[in-house]
PDB file of C-alpha atoms in Angstrom:
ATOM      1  CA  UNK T1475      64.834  97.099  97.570  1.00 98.00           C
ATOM      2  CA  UNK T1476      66.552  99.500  94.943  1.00 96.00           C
ATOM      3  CA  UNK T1477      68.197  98.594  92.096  1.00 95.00           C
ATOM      4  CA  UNK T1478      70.847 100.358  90.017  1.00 93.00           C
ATOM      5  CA  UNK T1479      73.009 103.365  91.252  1.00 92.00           C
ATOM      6  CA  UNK T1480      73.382 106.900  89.932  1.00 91.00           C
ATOM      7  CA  UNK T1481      76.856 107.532  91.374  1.00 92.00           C
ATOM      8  CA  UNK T1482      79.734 108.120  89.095  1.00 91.00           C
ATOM      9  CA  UNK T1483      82.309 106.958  91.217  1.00 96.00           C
ATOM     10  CA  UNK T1484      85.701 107.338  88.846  1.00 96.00           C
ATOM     11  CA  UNK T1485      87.201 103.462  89.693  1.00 96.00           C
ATOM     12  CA  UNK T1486      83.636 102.025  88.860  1.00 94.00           C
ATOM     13  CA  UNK T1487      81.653 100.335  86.374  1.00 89.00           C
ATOM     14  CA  UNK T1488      78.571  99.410  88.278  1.00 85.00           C
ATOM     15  CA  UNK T1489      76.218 102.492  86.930  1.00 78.00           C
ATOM     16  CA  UNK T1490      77.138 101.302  83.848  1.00 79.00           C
ATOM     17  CA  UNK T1491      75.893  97.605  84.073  1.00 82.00           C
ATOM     18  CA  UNK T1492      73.055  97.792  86.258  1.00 82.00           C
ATOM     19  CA  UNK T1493      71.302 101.196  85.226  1.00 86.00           C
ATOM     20  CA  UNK T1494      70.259 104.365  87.463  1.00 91.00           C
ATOM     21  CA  UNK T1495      68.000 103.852  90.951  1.00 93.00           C
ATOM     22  CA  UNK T1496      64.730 102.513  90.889  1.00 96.00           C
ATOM     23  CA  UNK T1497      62.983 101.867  94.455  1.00 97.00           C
ATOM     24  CA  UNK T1498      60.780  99.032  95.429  1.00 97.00           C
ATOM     25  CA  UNK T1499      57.317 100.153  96.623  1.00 97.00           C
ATOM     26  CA  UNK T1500      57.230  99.485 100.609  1.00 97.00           C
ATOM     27  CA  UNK T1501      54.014  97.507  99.423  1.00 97.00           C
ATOM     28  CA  UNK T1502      55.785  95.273  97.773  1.00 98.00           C
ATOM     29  CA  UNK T1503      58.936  94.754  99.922  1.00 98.00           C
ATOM     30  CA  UNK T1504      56.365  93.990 102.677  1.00 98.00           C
ATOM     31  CA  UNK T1505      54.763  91.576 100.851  1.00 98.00           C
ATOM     32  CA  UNK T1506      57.795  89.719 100.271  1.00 98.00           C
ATOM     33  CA  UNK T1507      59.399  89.905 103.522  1.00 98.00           C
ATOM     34  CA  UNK T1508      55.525  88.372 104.730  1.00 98.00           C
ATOM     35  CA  UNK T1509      55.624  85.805 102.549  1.00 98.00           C
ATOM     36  CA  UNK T1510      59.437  84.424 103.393  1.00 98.00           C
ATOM     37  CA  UNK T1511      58.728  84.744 107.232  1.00 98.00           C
ATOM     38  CA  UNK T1512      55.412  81.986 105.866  1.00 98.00           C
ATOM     39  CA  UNK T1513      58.194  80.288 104.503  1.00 97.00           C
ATOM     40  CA  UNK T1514      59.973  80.283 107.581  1.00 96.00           C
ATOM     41  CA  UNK T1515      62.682  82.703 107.057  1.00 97.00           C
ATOM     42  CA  UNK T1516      63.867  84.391 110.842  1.00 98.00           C
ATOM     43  CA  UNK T1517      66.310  87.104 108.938  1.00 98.00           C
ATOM     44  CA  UNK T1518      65.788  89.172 105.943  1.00 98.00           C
ATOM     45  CA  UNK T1519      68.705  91.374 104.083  1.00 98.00           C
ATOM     46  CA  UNK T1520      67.541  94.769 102.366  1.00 98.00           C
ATOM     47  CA  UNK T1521      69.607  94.792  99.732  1.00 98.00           C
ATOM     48  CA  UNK T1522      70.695  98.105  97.450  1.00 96.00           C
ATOM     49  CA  UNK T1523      73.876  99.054  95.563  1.00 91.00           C
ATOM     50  CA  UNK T1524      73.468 102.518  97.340  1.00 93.00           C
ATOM     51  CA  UNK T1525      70.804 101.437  99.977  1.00 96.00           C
ATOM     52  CA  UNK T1526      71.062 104.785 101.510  1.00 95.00           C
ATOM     53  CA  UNK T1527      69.298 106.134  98.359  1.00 95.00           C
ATOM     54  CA  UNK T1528      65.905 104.264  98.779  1.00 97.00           C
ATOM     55  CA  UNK T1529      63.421 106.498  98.165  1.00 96.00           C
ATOM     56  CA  UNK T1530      64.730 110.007  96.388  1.00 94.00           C
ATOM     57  CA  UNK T1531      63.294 108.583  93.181  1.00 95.00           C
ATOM     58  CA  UNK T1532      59.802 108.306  94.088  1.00 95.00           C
ATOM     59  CA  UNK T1533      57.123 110.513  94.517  1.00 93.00           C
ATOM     60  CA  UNK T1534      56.337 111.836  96.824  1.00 93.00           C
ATOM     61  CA  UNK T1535      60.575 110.736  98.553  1.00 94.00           C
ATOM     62  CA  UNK T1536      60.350 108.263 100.925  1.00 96.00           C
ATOM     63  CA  UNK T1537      63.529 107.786 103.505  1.00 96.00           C
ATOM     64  CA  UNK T1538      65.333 104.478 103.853  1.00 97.00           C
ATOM     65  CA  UNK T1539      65.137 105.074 107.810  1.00 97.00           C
ATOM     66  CA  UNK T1540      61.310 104.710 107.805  1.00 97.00           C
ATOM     67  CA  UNK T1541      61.644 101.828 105.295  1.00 98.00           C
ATOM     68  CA  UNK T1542      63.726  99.992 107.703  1.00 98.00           C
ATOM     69  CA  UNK T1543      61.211 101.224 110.851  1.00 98.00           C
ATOM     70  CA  UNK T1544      58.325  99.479 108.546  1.00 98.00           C
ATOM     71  CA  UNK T1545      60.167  96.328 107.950  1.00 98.00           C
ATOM     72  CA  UNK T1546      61.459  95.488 111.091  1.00 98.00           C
ATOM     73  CA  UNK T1547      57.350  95.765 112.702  1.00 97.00           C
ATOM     74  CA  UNK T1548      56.485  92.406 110.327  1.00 98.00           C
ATOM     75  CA  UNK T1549      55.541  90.610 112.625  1.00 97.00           C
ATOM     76  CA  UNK T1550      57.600  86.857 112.960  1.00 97.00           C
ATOM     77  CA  UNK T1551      60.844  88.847 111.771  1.00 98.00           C
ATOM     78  CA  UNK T1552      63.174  88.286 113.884  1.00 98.00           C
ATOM     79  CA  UNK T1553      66.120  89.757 112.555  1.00 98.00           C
ATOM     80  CA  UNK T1554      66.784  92.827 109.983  1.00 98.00           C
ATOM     81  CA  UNK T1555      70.202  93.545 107.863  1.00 98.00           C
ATOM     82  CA  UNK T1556      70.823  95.739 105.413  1.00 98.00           C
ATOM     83  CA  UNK T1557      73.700  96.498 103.108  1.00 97.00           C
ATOM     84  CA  UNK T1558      75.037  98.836 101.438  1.00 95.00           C
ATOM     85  CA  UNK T1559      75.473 102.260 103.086  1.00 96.00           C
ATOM     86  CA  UNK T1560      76.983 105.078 101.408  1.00 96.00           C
ATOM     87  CA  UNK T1561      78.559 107.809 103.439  1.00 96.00           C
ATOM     88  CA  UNK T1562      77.340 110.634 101.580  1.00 94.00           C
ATOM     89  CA  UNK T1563      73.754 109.582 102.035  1.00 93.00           C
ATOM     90  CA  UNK T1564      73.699 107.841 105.217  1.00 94.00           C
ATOM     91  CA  UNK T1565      71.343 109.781 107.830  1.00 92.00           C
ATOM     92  CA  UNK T1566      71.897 109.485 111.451  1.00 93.00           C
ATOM     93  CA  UNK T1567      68.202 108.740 111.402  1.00 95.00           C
ATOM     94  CA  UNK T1568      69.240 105.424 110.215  1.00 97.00           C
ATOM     95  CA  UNK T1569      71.653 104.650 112.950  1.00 97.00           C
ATOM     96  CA  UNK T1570      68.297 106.246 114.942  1.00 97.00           C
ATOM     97  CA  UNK T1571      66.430 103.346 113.452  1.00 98.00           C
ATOM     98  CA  UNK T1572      68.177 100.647 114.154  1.00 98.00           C
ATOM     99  CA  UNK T1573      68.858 101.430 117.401  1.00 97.00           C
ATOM    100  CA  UNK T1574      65.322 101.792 117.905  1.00 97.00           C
ATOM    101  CA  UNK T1575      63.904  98.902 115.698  1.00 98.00           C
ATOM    102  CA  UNK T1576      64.461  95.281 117.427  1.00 96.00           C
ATOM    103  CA  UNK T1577      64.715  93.250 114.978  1.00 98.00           C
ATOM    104  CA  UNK T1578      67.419  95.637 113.324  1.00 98.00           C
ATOM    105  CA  UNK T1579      70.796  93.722 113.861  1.00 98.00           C
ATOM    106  CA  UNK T1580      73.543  95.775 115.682  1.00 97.00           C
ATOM    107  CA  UNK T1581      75.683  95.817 112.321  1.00 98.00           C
ATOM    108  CA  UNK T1582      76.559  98.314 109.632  1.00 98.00           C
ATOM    109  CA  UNK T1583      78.715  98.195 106.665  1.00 98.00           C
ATOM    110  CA  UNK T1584      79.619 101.584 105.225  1.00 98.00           C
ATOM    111  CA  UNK T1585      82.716 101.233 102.977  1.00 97.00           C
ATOM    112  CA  UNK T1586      84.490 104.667 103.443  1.00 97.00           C
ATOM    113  CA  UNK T1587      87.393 103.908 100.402  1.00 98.00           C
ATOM    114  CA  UNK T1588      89.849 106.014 101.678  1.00 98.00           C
ATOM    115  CA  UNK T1589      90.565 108.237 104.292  1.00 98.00           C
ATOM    116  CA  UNK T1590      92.479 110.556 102.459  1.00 98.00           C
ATOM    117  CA  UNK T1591      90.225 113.443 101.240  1.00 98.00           C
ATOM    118  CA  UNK T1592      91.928 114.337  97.929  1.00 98.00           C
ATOM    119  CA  UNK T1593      91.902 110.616  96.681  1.00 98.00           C
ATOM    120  CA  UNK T1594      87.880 110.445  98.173  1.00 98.00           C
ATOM    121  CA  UNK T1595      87.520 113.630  95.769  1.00 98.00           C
ATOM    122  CA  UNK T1596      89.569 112.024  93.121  1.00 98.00           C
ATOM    123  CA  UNK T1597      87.458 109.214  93.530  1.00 98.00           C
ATOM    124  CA  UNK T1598      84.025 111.383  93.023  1.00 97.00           C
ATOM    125  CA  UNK T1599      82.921 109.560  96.402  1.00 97.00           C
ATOM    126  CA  UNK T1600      80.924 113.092  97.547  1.00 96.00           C
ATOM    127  CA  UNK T1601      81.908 112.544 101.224  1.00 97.00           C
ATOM    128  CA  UNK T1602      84.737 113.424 103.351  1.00 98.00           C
ATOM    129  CA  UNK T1603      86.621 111.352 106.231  1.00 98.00           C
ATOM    130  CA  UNK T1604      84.969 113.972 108.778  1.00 98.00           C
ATOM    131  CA  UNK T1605      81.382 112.885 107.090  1.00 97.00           C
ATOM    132  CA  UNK T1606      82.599 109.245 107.736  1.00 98.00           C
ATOM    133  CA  UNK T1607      83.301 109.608 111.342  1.00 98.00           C
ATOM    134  CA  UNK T1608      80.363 111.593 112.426  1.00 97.00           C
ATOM    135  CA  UNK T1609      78.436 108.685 110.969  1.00 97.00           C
ATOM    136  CA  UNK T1610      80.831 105.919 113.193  1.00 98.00           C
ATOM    137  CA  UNK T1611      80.559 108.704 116.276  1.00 97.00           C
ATOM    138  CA  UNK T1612      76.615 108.568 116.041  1.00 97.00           C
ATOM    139  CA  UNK T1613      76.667 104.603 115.751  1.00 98.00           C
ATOM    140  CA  UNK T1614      79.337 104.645 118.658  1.00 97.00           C
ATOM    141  CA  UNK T1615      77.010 107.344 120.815  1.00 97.00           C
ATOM    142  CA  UNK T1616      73.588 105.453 119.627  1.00 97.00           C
ATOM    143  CA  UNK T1617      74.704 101.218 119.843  1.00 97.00           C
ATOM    144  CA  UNK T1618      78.431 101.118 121.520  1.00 97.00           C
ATOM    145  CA  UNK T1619      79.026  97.490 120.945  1.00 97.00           C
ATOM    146  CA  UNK T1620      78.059  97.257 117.347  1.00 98.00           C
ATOM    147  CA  UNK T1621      79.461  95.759 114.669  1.00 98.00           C
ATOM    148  CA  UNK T1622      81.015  98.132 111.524  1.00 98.00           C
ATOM    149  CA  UNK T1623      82.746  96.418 108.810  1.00 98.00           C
ATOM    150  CA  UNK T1624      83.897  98.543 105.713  1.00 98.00           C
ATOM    151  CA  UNK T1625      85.467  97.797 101.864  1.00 98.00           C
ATOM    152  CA  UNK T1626      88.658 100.094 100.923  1.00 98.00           C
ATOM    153  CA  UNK T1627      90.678 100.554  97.860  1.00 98.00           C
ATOM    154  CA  UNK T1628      94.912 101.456  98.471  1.00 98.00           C
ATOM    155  CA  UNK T1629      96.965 102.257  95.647  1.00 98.00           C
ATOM    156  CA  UNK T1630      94.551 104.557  93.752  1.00 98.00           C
ATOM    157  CA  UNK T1631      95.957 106.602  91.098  1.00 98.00           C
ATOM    158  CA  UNK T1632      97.807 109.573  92.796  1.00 98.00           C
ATOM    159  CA  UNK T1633      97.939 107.983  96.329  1.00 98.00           C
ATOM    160  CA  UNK T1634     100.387 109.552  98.322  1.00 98.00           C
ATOM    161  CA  UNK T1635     102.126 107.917 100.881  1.00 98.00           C
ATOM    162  CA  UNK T1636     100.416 110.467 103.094  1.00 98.00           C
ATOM    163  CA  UNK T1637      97.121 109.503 101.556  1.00 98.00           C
ATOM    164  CA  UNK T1638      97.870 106.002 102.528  1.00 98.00           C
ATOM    165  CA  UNK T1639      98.751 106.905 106.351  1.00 98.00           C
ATOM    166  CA  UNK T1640      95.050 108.666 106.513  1.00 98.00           C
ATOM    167  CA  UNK T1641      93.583 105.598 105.361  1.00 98.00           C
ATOM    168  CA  UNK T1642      95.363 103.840 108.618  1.00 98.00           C
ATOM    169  CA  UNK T1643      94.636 106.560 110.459  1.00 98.00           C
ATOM    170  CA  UNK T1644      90.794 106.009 109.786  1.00 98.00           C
ATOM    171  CA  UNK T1645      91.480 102.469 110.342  1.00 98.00           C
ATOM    172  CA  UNK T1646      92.971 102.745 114.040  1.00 98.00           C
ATOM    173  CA  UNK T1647      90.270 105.455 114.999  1.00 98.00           C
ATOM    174  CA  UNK T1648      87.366 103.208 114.074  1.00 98.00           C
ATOM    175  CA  UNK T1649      88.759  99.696 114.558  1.00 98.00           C
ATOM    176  CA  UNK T1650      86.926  97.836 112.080  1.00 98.00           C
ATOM    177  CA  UNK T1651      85.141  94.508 113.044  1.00 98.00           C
ATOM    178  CA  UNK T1652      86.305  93.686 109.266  1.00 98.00           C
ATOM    179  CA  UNK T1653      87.383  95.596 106.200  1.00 98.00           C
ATOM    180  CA  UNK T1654      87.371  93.900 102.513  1.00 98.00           C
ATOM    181  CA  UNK T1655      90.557  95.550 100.867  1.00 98.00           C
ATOM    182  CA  UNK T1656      91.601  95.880  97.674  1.00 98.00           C
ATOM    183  CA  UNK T1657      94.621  96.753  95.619  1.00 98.00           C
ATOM    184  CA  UNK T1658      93.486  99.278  92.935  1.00 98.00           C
ATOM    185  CA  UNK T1659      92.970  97.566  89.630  1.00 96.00           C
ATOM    186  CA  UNK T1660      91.430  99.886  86.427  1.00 95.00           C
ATOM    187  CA  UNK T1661      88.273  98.758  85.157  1.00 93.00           C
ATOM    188  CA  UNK T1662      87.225  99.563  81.419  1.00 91.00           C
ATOM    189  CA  UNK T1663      85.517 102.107  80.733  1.00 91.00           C
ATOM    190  CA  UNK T1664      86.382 104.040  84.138  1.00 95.00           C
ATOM    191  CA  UNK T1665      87.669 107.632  84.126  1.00 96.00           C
ATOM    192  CA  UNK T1666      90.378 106.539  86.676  1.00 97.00           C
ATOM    193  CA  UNK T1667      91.687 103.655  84.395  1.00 96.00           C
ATOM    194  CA  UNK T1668      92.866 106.194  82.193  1.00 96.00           C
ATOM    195  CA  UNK T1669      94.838 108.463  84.285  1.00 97.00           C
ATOM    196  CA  UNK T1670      98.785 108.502  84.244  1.00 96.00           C
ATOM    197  CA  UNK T1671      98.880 108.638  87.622  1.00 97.00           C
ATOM    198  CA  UNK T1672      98.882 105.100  88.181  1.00 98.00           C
ATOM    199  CA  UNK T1673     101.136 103.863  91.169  1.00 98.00           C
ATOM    200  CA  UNK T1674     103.427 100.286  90.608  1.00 98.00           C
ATOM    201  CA  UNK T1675     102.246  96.648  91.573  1.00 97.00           C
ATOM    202  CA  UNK T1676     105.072  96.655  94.179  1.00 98.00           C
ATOM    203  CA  UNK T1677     103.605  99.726  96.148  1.00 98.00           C
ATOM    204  CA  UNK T1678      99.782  98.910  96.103  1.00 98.00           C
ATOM    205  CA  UNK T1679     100.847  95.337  96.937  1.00 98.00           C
ATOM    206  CA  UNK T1680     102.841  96.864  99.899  1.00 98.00           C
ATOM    207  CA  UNK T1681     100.134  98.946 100.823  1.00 98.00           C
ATOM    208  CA  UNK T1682      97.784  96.041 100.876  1.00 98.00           C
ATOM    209  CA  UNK T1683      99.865  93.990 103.060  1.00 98.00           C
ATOM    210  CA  UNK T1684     100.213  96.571 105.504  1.00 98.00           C
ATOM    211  CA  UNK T1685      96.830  97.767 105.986  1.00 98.00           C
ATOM    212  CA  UNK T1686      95.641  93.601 106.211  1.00 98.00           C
ATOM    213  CA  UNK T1687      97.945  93.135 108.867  1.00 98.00           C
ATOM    214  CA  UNK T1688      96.287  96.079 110.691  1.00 98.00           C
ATOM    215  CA  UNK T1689      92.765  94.432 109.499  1.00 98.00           C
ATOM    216  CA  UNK T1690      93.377  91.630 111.500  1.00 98.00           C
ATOM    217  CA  UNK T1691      94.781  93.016 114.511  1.00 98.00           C
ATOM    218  CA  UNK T1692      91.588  94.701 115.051  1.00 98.00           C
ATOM    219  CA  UNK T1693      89.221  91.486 114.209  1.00 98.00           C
ATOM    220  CA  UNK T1694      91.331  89.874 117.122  1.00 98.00           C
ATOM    221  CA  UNK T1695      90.578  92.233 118.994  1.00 98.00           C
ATOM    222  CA  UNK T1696      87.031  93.392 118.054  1.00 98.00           C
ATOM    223  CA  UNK T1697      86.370  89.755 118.884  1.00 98.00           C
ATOM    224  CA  UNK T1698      87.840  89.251 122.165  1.00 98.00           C
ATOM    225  CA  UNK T1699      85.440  91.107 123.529  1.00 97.00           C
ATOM    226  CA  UNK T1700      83.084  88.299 123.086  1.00 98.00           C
ATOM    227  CA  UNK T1701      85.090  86.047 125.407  1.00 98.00           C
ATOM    228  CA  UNK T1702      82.381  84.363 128.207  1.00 97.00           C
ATOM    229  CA  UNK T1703      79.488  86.521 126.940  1.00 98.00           C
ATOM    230  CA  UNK T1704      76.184  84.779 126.091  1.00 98.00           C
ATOM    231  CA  UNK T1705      75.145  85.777 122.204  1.00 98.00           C
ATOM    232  CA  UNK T1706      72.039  84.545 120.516  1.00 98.00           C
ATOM    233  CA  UNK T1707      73.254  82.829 117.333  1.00 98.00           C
ATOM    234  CA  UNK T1708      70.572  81.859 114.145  1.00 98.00           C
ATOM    235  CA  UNK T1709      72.065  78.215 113.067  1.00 98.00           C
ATOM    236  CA  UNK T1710      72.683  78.420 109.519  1.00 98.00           C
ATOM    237  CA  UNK T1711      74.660  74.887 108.224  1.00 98.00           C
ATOM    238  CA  UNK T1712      76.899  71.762 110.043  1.00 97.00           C
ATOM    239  CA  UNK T1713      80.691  72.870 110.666  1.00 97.00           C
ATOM    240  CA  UNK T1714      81.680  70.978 107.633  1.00 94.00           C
ATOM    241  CA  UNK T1715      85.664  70.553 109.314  1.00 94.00           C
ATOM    242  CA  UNK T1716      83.518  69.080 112.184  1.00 96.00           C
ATOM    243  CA  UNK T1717      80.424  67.573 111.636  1.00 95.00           C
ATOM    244  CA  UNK T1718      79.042  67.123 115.531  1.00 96.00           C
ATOM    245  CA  UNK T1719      79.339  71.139 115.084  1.00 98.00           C
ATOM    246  CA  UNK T1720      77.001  73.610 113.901  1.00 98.00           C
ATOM    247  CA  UNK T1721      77.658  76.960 112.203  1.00 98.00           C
ATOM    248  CA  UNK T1722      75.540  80.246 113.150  1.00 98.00           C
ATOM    249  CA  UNK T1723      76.204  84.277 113.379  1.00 98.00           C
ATOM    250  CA  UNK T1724      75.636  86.408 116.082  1.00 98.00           C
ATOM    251  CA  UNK T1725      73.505  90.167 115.066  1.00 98.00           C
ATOM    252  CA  UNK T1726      77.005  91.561 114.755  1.00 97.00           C
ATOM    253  CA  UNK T1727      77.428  88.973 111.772  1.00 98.00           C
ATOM    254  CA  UNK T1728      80.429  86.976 113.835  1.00 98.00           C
ATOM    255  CA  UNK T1729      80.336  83.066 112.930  1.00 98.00           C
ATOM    256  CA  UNK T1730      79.809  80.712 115.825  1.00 98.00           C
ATOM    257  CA  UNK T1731      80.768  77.313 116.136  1.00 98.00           C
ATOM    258  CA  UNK T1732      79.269  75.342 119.095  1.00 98.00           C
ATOM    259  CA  UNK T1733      78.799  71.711 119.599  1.00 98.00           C
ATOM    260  CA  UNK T1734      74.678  70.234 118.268  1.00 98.00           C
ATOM    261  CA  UNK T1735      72.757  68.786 115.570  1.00 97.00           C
ATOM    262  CA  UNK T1736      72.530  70.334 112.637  1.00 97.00           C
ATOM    263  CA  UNK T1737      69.030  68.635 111.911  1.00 97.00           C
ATOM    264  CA  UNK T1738      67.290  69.671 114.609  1.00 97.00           C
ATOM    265  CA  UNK T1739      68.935  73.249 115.247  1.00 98.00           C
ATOM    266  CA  UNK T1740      68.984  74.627 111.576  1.00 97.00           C
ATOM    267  CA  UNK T1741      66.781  77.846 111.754  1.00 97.00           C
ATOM    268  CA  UNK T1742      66.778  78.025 115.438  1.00 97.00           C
ATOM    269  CA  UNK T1743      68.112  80.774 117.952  1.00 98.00           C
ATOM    270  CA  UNK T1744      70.191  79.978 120.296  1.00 98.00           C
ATOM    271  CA  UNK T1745      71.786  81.598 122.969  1.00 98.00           C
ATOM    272  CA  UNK T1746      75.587  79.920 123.426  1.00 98.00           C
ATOM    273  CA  UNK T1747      78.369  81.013 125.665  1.00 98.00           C
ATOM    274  CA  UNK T1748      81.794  82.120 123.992  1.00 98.00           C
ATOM    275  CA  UNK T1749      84.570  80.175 125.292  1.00 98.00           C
ATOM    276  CA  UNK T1750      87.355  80.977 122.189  1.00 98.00           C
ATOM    277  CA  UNK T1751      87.713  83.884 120.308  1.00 98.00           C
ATOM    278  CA  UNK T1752      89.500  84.233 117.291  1.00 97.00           C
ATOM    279  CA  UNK T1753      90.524  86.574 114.732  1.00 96.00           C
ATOM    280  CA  UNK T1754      87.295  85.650 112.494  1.00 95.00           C
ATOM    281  CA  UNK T1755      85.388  83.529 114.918  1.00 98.00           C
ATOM    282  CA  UNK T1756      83.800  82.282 117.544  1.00 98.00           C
ATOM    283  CA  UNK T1757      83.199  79.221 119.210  1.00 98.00           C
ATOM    284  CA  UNK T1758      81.162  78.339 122.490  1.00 98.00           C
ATOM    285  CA  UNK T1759      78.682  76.312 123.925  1.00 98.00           C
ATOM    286  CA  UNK T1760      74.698  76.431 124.632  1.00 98.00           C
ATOM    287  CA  UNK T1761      73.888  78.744 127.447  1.00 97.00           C
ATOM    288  CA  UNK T1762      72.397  76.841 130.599  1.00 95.00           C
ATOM    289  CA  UNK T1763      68.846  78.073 131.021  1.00 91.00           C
ATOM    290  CA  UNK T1764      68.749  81.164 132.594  1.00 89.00           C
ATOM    291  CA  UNK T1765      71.498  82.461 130.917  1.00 94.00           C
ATOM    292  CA  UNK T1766      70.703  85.914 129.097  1.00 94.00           C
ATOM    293  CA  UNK T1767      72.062  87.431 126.117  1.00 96.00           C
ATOM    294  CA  UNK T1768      75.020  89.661 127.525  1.00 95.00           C
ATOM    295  CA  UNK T1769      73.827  93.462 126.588  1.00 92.00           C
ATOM    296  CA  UNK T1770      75.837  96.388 126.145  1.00 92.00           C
ATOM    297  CA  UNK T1771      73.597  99.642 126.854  1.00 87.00           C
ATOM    298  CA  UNK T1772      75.175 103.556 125.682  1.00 88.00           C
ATOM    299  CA  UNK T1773      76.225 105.458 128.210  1.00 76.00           C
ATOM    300  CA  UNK T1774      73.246 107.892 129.848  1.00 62.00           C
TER     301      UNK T1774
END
């Protein structure tokens, strides 16, 4: 729905490659989303380097919260992602959206980088960790049980040890459903990849273990939550280690396996039990009728 990105983050080459922003016309975006629901599409991904950003190039602006509001009306939609959020531009009024929009999917992926605020200054991100945590506080105070998954970057030129510890420290406060991490590796033609600050493999390897061990203590226990609540899963593909299996996700974006036929349940919603959790799964089995999705409300 927008292409390009005119952020100048210092560790990336992306503006470079794929040009400044340039929104879709809602028209258009519409249109398509119509014609793959025809098709017989049940979920639709807005997709936008900088998603938050939808709209500030056209005239007269248009926000990405009322793009998002328009979208999820089509009728026959049934479900609504979007990736990816930036933390300086995310509005509340998105979280607002979603948790007003039902076919919006109870999931958000803001990658916050860092949690130290020099290295999210040396990094030209434009946000602080405070700015990042309002945003998880008004997705915890707005949709308590949804899903928030992140990227972050350790061993970044400079990176303290201290630096490093904040980044946990973000970590532990949020509890990530997951987190894609990355080791710090210079790209040409990057302001960063030239600094002499660089740290050694041995630390930002370190520093990666660490903070995926803490990764996937949390998706354990994001996940066990699940246990003997009834989901509604979309059935994507056959569990290809075993066959008699299907493969779905839940609106948080957890895979499901459950026992069925992949020809006639491809495409379908269904509403399955959990019976296992794992760190980066679930499995269950079809709800008895009567069973309804298990719903967690906010707090009045």
């Amino acid at each position: 729905v927008i292409y390009g990105c005119n952020e100048r983050c210092t560790y990336c080459i992306v503006p470079t490659t794929r040009g400044v922003e340039q929104s879709r016309p809602v028209e258009s975006i519409v249109d398509e989303v119509k014609e793959l629901i025809s098709q017989g599409f049940k979920e639709v991904t807005l997709l936008g380097q900088n998603i938050d950003a939808y709209g500030r190039d056209m005239m007269p602006k248009r926000k990405f919260s009322d793009l998002l509001r328009v979208v999820g009306e089509t009728p026959g939609l049934e479900r609504l992602r979007f990736v990816t959020s930036h933390p300086r531009y995310m509005s509340l009024g998105v979280v607002d959206a979603v948790a007003e929009t039902s076919a919006a999917c109870e999931y958000f992926h803001v990658p916050f980088q860092s949690g130290s605020n020099a290295i999210l200054k040396a990094m030209g991100r434009g946000h602080s960790r405070e700015r990042f945590l309002s945003i998880v506080d008004r997705i915890r105070q707005r949709l308590p049980d949804a899903a928030i998954t992140a990227d972050v970057i350790v061993g970044f030129p400079g990176e303290t040890e201290q630096d490093f510890l904040d980044t946990l420290d973000i970590m532990e406060q949020v509890k990530f459903d997951a987190v894609n991490t990355a080791a710090y590796s210079p790209r040409p033609n990057t302001p960063a990849a030239t600094w002499e600050s660089q740290l050694t493999e041995e630390v930002k390897q370190d520093r990666l273990r660490r903070i995926n061990d803490l990764c996937d203590l949390h998706a354990e226990e994001r996940r066990a939550r699940m246990m003997d609540r009834v989901v509604q899963v979309l059935v994507e593909e056959r569990n290809v280690k075993k066959p008699t299996q299907v493969m779905g996700r839940t609106t948080h974006g957890y895979i499901v396996y459950f026992d069925g036929d992949i020809e006639e349940l491809r495409g379908e919603l269904v509403n399955v039990k959990i019976t296992r959790c794992q760190r980066y799964y679930l499995a269950g089995e079809i709800a008895e009728e009567g069973e309804e999705v298990t719903k967690i409300l906010p707090e009045v």
